[in-house]
Short mmCIF file of C-alpha atoms in Angstrom, two decimals:
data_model
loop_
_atom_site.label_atom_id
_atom_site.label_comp_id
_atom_site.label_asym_id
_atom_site.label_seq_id
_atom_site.Cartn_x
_atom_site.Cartn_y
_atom_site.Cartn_z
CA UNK F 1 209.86 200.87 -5.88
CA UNK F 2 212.47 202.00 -8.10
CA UNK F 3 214.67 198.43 -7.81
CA UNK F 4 210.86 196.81 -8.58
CA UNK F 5 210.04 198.89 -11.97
CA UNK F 6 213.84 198.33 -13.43
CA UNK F 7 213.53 194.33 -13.01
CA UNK F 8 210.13 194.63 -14.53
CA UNK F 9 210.92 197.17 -17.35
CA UNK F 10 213.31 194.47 -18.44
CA UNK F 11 210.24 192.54 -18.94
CA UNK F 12 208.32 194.53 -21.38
CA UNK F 13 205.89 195.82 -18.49
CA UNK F 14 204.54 199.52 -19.41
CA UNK F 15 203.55 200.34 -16.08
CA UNK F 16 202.85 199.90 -12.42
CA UNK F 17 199.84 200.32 -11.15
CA UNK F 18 200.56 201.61 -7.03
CA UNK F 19 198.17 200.90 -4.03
CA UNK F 20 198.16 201.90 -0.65
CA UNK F 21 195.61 202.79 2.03
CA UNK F 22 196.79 205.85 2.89
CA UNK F 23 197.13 207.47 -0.80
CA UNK F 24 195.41 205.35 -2.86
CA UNK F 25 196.26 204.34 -6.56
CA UNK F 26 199.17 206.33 -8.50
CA UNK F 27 200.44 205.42 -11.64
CA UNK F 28 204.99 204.36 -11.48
CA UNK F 29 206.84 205.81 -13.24
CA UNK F 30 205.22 209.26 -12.70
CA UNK F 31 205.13 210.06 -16.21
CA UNK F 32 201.97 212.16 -17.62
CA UNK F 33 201.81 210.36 -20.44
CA UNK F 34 201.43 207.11 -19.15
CA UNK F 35 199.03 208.69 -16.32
CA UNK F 36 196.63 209.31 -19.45
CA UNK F 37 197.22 206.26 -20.76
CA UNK F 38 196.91 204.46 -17.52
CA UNK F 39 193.34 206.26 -16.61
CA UNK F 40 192.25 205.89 -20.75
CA UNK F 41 192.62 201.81 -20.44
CA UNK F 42 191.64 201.63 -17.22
CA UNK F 43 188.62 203.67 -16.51
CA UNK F 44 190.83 205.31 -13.43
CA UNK F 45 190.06 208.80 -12.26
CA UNK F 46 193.26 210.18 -11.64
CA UNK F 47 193.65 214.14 -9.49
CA UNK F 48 196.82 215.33 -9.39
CA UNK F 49 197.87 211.58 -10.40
CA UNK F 50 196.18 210.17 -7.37
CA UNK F 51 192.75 208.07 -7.15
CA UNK F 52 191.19 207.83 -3.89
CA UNK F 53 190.11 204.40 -3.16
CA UNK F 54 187.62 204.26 -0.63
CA UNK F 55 186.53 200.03 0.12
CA UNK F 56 188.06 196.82 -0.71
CA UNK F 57 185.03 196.07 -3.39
CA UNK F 58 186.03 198.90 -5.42
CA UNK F 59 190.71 198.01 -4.69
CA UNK F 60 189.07 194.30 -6.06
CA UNK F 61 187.32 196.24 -9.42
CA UNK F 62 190.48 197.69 -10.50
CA UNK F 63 193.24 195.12 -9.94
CA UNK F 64 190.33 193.00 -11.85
CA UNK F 65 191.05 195.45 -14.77
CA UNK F 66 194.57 195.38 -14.45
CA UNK F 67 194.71 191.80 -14.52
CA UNK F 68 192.27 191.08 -17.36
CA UNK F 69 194.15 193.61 -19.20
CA UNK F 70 195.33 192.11 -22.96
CA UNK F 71 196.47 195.65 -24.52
CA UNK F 72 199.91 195.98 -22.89
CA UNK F 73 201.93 193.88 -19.71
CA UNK F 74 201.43 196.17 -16.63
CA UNK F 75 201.11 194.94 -12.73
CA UNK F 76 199.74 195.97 -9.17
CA UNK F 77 201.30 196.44 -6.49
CA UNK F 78 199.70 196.48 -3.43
CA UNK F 79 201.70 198.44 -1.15
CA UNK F 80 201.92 198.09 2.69
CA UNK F 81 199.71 194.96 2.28
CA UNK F 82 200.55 193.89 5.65
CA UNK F 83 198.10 196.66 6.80
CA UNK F 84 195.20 195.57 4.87
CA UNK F 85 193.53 193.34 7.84
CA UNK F 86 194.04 193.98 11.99
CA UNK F 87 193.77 190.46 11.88
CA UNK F 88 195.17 188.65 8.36
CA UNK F 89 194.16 185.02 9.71
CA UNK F 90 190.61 186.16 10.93
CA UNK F 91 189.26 188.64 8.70
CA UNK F 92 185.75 189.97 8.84
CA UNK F 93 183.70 189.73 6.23
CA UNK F 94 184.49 192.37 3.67
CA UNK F 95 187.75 191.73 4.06
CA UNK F 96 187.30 187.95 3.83
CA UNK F 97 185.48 188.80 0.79
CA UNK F 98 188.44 190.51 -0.76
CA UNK F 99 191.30 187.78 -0.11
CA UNK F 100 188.40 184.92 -1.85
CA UNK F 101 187.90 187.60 -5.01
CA UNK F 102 191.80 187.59 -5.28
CA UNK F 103 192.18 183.91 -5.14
CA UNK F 104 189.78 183.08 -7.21
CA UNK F 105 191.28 186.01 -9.62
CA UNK F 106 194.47 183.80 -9.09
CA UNK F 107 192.83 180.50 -10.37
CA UNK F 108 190.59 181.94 -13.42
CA UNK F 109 192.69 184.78 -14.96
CA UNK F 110 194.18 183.14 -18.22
CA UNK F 111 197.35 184.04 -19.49
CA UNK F 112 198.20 187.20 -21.45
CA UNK F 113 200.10 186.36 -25.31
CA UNK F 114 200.97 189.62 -26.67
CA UNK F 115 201.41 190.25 -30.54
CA UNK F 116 204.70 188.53 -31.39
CA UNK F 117 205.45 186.82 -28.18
CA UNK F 118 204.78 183.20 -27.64
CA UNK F 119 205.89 183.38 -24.16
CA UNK F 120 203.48 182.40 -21.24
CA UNK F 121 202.27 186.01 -19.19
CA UNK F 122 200.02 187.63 -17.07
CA UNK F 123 199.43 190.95 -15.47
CA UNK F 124 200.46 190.03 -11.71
CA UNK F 125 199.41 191.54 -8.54
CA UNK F 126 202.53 192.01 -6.20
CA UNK F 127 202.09 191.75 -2.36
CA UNK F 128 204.64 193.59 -0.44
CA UNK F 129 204.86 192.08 2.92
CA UNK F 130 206.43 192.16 5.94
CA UNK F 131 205.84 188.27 7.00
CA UNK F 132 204.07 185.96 4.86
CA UNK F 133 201.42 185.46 7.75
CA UNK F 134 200.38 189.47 7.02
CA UNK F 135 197.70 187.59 4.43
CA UNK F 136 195.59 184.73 4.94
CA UNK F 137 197.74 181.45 4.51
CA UNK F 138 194.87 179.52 2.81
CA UNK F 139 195.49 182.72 0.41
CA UNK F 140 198.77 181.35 -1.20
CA UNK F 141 198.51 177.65 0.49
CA UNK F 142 199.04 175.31 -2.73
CA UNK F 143 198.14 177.37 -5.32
CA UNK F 144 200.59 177.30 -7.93
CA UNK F 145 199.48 180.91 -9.20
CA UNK F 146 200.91 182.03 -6.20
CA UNK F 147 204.80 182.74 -5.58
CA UNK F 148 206.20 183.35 -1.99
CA UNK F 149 209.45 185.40 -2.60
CA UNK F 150 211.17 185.99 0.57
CA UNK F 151 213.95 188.92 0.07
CA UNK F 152 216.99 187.99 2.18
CA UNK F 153 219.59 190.27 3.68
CA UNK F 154 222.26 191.55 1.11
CA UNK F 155 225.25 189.61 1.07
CA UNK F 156 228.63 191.53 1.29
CA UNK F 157 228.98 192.23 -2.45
CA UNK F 158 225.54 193.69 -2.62
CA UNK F 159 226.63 195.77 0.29
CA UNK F 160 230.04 196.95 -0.96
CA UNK F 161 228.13 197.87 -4.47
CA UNK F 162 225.85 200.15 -2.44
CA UNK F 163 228.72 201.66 0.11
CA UNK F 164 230.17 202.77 -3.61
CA UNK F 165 226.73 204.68 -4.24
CA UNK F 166 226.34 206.02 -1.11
CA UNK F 167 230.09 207.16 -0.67
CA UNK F 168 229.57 210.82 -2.43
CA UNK F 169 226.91 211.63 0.62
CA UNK F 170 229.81 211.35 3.35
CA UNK F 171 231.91 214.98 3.84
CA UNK F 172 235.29 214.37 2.77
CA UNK F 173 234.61 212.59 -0.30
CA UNK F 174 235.93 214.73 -3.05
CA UNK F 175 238.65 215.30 -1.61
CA UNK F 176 240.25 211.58 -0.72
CA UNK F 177 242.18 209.49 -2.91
CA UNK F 178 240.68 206.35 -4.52
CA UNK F 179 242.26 203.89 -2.75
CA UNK F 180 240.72 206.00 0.52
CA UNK F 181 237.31 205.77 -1.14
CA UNK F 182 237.50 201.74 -1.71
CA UNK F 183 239.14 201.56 1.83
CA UNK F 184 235.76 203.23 3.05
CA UNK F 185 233.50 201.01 0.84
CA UNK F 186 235.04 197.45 2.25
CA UNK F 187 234.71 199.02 5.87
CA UNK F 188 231.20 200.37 5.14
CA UNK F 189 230.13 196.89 4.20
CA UNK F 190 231.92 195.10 6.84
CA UNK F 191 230.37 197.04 9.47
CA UNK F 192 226.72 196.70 8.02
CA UNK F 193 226.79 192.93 8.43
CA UNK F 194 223.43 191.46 8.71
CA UNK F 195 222.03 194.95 7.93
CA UNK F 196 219.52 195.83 5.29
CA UNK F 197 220.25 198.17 2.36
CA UNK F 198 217.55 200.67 3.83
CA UNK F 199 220.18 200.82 6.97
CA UNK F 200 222.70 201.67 4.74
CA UNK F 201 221.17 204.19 3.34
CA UNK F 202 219.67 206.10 6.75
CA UNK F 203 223.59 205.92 8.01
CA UNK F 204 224.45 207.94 4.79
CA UNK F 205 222.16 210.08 5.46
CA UNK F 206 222.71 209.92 9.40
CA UNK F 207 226.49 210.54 8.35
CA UNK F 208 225.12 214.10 5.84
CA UNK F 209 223.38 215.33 8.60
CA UNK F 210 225.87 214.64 11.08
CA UNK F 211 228.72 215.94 9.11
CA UNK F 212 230.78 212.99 9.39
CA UNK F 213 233.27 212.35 7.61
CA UNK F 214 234.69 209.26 5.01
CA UNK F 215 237.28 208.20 7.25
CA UNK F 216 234.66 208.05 10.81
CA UNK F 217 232.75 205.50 8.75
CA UNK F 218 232.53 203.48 12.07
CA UNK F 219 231.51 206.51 13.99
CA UNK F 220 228.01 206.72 11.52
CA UNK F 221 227.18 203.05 11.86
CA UNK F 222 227.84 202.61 15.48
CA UNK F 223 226.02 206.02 15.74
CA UNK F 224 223.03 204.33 13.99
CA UNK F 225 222.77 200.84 15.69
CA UNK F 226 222.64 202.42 19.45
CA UNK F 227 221.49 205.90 18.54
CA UNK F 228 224.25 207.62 20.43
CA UNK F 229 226.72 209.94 19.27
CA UNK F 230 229.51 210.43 22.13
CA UNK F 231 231.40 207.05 22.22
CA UNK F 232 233.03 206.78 25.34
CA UNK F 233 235.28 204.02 23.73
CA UNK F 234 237.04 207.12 22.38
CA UNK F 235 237.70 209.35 24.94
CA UNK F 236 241.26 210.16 25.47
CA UNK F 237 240.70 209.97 29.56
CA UNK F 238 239.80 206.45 29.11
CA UNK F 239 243.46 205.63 27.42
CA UNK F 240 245.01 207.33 30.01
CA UNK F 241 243.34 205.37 32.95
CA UNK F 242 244.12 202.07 31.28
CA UNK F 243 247.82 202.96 32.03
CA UNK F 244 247.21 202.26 35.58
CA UNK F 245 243.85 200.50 35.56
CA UNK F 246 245.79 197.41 36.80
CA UNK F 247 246.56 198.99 40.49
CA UNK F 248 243.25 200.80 40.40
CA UNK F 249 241.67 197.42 40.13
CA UNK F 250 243.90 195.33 42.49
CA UNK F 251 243.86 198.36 44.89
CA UNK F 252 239.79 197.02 45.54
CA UNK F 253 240.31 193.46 44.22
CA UNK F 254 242.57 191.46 46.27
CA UNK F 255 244.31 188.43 45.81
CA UNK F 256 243.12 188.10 42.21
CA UNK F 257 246.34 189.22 40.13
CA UNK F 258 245.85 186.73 37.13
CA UNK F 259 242.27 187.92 37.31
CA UNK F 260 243.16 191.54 36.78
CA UNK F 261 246.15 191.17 34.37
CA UNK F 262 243.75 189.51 31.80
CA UNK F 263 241.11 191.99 32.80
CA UNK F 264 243.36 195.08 32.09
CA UNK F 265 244.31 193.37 28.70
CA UNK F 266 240.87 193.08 27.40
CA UNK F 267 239.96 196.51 28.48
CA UNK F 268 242.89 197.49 26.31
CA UNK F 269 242.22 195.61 23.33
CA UNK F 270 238.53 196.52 23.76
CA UNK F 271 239.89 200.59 23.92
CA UNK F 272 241.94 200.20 20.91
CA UNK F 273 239.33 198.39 19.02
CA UNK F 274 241.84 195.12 18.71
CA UNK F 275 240.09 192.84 21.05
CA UNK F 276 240.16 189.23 19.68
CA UNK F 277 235.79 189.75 20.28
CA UNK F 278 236.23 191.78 16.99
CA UNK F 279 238.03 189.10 14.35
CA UNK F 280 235.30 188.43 12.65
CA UNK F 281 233.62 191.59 11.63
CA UNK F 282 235.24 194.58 12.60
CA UNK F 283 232.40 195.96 15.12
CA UNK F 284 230.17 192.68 15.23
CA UNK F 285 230.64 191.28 18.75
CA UNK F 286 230.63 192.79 21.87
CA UNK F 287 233.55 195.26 22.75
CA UNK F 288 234.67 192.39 25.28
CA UNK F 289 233.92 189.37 26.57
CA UNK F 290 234.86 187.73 30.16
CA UNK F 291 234.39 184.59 32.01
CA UNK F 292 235.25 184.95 35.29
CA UNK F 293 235.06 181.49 37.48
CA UNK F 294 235.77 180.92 41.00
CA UNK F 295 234.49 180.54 44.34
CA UNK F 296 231.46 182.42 46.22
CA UNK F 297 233.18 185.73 48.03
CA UNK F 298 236.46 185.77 45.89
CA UNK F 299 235.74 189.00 44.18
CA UNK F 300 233.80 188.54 40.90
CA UNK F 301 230.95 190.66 40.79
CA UNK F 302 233.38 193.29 42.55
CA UNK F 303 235.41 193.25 40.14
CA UNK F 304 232.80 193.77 37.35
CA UNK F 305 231.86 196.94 39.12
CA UNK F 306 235.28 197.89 39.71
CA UNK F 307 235.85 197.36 35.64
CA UNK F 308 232.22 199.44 35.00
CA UNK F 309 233.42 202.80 37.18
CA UNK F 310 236.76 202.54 35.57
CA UNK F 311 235.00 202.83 31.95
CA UNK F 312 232.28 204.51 32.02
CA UNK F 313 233.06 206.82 35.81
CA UNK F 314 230.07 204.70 37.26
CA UNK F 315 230.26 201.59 39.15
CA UNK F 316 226.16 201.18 38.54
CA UNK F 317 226.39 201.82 35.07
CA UNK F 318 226.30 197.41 34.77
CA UNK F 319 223.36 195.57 34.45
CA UNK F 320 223.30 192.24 36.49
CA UNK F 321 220.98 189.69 35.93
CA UNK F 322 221.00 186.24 38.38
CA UNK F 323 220.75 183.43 35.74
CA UNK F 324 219.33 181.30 39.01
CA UNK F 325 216.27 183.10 38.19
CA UNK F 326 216.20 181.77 33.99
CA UNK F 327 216.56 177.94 35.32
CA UNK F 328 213.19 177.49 33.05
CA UNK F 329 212.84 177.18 29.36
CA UNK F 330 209.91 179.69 29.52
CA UNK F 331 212.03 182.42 31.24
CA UNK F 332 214.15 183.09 28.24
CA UNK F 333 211.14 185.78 26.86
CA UNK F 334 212.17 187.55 30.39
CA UNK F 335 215.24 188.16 28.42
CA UNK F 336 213.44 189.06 25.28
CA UNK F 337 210.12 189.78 26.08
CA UNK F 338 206.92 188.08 25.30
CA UNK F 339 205.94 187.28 21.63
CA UNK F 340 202.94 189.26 20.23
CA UNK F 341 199.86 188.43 21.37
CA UNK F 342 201.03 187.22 24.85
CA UNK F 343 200.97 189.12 28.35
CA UNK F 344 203.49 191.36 28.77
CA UNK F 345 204.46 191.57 24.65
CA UNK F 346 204.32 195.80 25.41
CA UNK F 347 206.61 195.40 28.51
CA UNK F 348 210.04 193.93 26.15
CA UNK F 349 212.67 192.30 27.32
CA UNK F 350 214.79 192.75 30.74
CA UNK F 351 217.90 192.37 28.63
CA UNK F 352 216.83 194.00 25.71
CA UNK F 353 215.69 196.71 27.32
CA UNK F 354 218.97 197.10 29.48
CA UNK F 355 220.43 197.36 26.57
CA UNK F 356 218.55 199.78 24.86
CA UNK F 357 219.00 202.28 27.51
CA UNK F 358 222.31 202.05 28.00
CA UNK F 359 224.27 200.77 24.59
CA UNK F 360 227.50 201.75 26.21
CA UNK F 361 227.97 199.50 29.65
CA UNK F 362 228.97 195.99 31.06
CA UNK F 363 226.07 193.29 31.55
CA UNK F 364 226.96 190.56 33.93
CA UNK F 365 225.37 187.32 33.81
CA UNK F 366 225.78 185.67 37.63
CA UNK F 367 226.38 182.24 37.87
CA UNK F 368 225.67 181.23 34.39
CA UNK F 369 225.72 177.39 34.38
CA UNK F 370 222.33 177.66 36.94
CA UNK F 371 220.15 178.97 33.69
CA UNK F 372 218.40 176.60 31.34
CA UNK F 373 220.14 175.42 28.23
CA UNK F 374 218.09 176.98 26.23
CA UNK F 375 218.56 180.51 27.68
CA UNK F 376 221.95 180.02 26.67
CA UNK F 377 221.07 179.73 23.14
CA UNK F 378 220.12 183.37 23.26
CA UNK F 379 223.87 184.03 23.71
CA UNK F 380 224.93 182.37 20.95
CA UNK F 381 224.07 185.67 18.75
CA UNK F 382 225.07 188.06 21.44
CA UNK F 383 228.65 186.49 21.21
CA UNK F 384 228.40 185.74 17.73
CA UNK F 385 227.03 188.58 16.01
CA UNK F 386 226.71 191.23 18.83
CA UNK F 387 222.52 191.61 18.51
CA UNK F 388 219.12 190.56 19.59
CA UNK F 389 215.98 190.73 18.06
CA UNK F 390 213.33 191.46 20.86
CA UNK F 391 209.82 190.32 20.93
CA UNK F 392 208.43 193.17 19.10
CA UNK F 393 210.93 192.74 16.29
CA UNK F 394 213.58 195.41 17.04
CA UNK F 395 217.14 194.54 16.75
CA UNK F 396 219.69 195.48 19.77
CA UNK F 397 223.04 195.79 19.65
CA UNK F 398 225.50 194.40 22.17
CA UNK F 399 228.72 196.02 19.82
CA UNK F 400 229.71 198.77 22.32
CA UNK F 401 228.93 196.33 25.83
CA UNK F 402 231.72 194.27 28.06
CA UNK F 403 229.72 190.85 29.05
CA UNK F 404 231.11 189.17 31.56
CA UNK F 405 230.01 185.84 32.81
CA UNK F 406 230.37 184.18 36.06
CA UNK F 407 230.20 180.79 37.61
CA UNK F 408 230.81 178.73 40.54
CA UNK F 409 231.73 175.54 38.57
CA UNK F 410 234.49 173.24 39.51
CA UNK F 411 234.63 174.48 43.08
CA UNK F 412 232.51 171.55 44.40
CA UNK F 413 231.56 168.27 42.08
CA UNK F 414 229.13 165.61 42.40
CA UNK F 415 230.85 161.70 43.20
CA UNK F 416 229.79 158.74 41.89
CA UNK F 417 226.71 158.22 43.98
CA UNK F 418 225.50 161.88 43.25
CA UNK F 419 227.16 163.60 46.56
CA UNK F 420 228.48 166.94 45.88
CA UNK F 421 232.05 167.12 47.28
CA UNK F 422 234.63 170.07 47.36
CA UNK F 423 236.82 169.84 44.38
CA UNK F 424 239.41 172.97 45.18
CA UNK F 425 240.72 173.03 48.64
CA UNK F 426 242.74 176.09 50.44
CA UNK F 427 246.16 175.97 49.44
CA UNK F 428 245.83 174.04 46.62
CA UNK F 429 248.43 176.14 44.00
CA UNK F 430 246.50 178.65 41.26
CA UNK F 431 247.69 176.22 38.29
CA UNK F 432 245.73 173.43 40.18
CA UNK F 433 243.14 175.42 41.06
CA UNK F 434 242.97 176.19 37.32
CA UNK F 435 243.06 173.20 35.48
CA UNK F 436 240.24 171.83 37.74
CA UNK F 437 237.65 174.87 37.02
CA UNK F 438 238.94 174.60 33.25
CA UNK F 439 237.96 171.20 33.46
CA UNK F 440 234.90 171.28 35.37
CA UNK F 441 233.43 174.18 32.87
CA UNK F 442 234.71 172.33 29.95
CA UNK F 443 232.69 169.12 31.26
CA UNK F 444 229.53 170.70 32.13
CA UNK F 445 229.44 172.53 28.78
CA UNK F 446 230.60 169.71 26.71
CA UNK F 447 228.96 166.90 28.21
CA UNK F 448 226.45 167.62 30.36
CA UNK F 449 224.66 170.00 28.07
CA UNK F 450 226.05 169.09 24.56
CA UNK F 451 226.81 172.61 23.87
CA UNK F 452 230.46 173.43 23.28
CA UNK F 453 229.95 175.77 20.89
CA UNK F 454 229.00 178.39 23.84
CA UNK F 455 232.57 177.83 25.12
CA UNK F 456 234.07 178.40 21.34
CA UNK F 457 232.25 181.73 21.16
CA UNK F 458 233.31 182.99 24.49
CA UNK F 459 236.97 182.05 23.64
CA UNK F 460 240.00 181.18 25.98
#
């Protein structure tokens, strides 16, 4: 509210006028003065700077005052409006009543000239929302009274200007030197990608209560996004298995040595926070991302488990899910979970869920060409930007997760006439054997689906 009264001071206003169902109307700024002459030109009667309102006939009275108001420039603001109807596009009667009273308000109200001011005004009544749909769209449909402003995500300045703000709360502060403190802010910024400035502001505060200091600025974001403190990513046992983790995993793996060597080098890049996942924004993708491709029985899904116990101590701490099963457009809200108002919208998403219960582990999706394209859209953003918005509007966060993907392509391929034919033959050499799964995963991505940008974000 504070951001909204400074744009509108600039504008001459004298006052806000607040609404909400839970408190009723208060007077912004909280100033006594302007409480008395809020109530005096207003007919409001204020206790303890509060007026109980208790129907929608008597919210439509006042904000009929407000607006008809030629004294002084003041507005409404109608707080939490999304919780003004159960049911915004269906509304019963009194409500129904209410949204007609305002849009006719809308139409009628003529504009406000103050003394000395030839510009055109009015007293407006602000809606804050959470989706446009929270009011009835025949409310705002066409009427040019009636501005939709839709606040977007801060961009990275906007971000770095509040990391600056927010810097004293972090321990350590004081006693850094500047370039330390503008090191923090870029980080702080960078790792809040996509993030709203609320978000930066509950990791500041996350970070005071915490204790955590300037320079574990990724500690109080990563902290935030999966709601765990202990990162295993950091635990000095896991830097010391790495050192052998390539005859650990070729001890149960066998026969896969290219496999494992670049294996063991994205488990070290992903350790030492390098991995090329990470380029982008430091923290925005997944911790690691593998593709492994090859025949039924060659060792796969073994060795995503052994790469799971050798991280996290647990061989069932990965989540597998059979794309076979997702070979339907509809099965992508599996993933997800349904939208609201559809069965199962309660229930969330497989995959989101996973996810949510375990921030830290490795997903593997089996056999990943057998899934409808437009599952695979859904991994666009996992690989892109390391998060998923569920059904019910929460965002996930793949950031501290190893995905790894697997697929049978290029092992047999369809002739001519449609007859699928083995394409890699025992004793063919490994560079063969390469070049014709590269090819094979390259052409069913590329060509047969018209989606090579899944193969861009997954990488070489």
């Amino acid at each position: 509210m504070c951001c909204l009264w400074r744009f509108v001071e600039s504008l001459n206003f004298s006052f806000l006028l607040i609404y909400d169902r839970i408190d009723g109307i208060r007077v912004y700024p909280p100033v006594e003065s302007l409480r008395v002459r809020a109530a005096k030109l207003l007919n409001l009667k204020l206790q303890d700077g509060v007026m109980p309102v208790t129907n929608l006939d008597s919210l439509g009275q006042i904000v009929r005052r407000v607006v008809e108001l030629r004294e002084l420039r003041v507005g409404f603001v109608i707080d939490f409006a999304s919780r003004l109807s159960p049911n915004p596009q269906a509304p019963d009667l009194l409500e129904y009543k209410f949204y007609t009273a305002m849009e006719k308000l809308s139409l009628t109200t003529e504009c406000l000239r103050l003394p000395g001011d030839s510009a055109t005004m009015f007293n407006p009544v602000i809606w804050l929302l959470n989706r446009a749909q929270d009011i009835p769209s025949w409310l705002s449909l066409d009427s040019e009274r009636i501005s939709v402003l839709t606040l977007t995500r801060p961009d990275f300045e906007a971000r770095l200007d509040a990391a600056q703000v927010l810097a004293p709360q972090f321990r350590g502060f004081s006693d850094v030197a500047e370039s330390d403190r503008t090191a923090f802010a870029m980080r702080f910024a960078d790792g809040t990608h996509a993030m709203s400035l609320q978000s930066m502001v509950d990791i500041a505060q996350l970070a005071d209560h915490q204790h955590i200091h300037l320079n574990d600025i990724d500690d109080a974001v990563r902290c935030f996004k999966v709601g765990v403190m202990e990162n295993p990513w950091k635990k000095d046992y896991l830097k010391e298995k790495i050192r052998n983790a390539r005859l650990h995993i070729e001890d149960r793996v066998k026969g896969q040595r290219q496999a494992t060597v670049k294996t063991v080098d994205i488990l070290m890049r992903s350790v030492m926070a390098l991995t090329g996942a990470q380029v982008r924004t430091k923290g925005g993708r997944p911790r690691g991302v593998l593709f492994f491709a090859g025949a039924t029985g060659v060792g796969k899904t073994e060795l995503a488990k052994t790469l799971t116990q050798l991280i996290f101590g647990d061989e069932r701490a990965y989540t597998r899910f059979d794309m076979s099963e997702f070979a339907e457009e509809h099965a992508a809200t599996r993933l997800l979970g349904a939208p609201p108002g559809y069965i199962g919208y309660a229930a969330g998403g497989e995959l989101t869920n996973a996810v949510k219960q375990r921030p830290f582990s490795v997903i593997l999706f089996d056999e990943i060409e057998k899934c409808h394209p437009r599952v695979l859209d859904k991994f666009l953003q996992i690989l892109e930007d390391g998060r998923l918005t569920d059904g019910q509007g929460m965002t996930v966060y793949f950031t501290e997760s190893v995905i790894i993907f697997t697929s049978n392509l290029g092992i047999y391929v369809e002739d001519d006439e449609g007859h699928r034919q083995q394409n890699v033959h025992p004793g063919d050499p490994y560079e063969t054997v390469e070049l014709k799964v590269r090819q094979a995963i390259e052409d069913h991505f590329k060509y047969r689906l018209h989606r090579p940008e899944i193969l861009n974000r997954i990488g070489d």
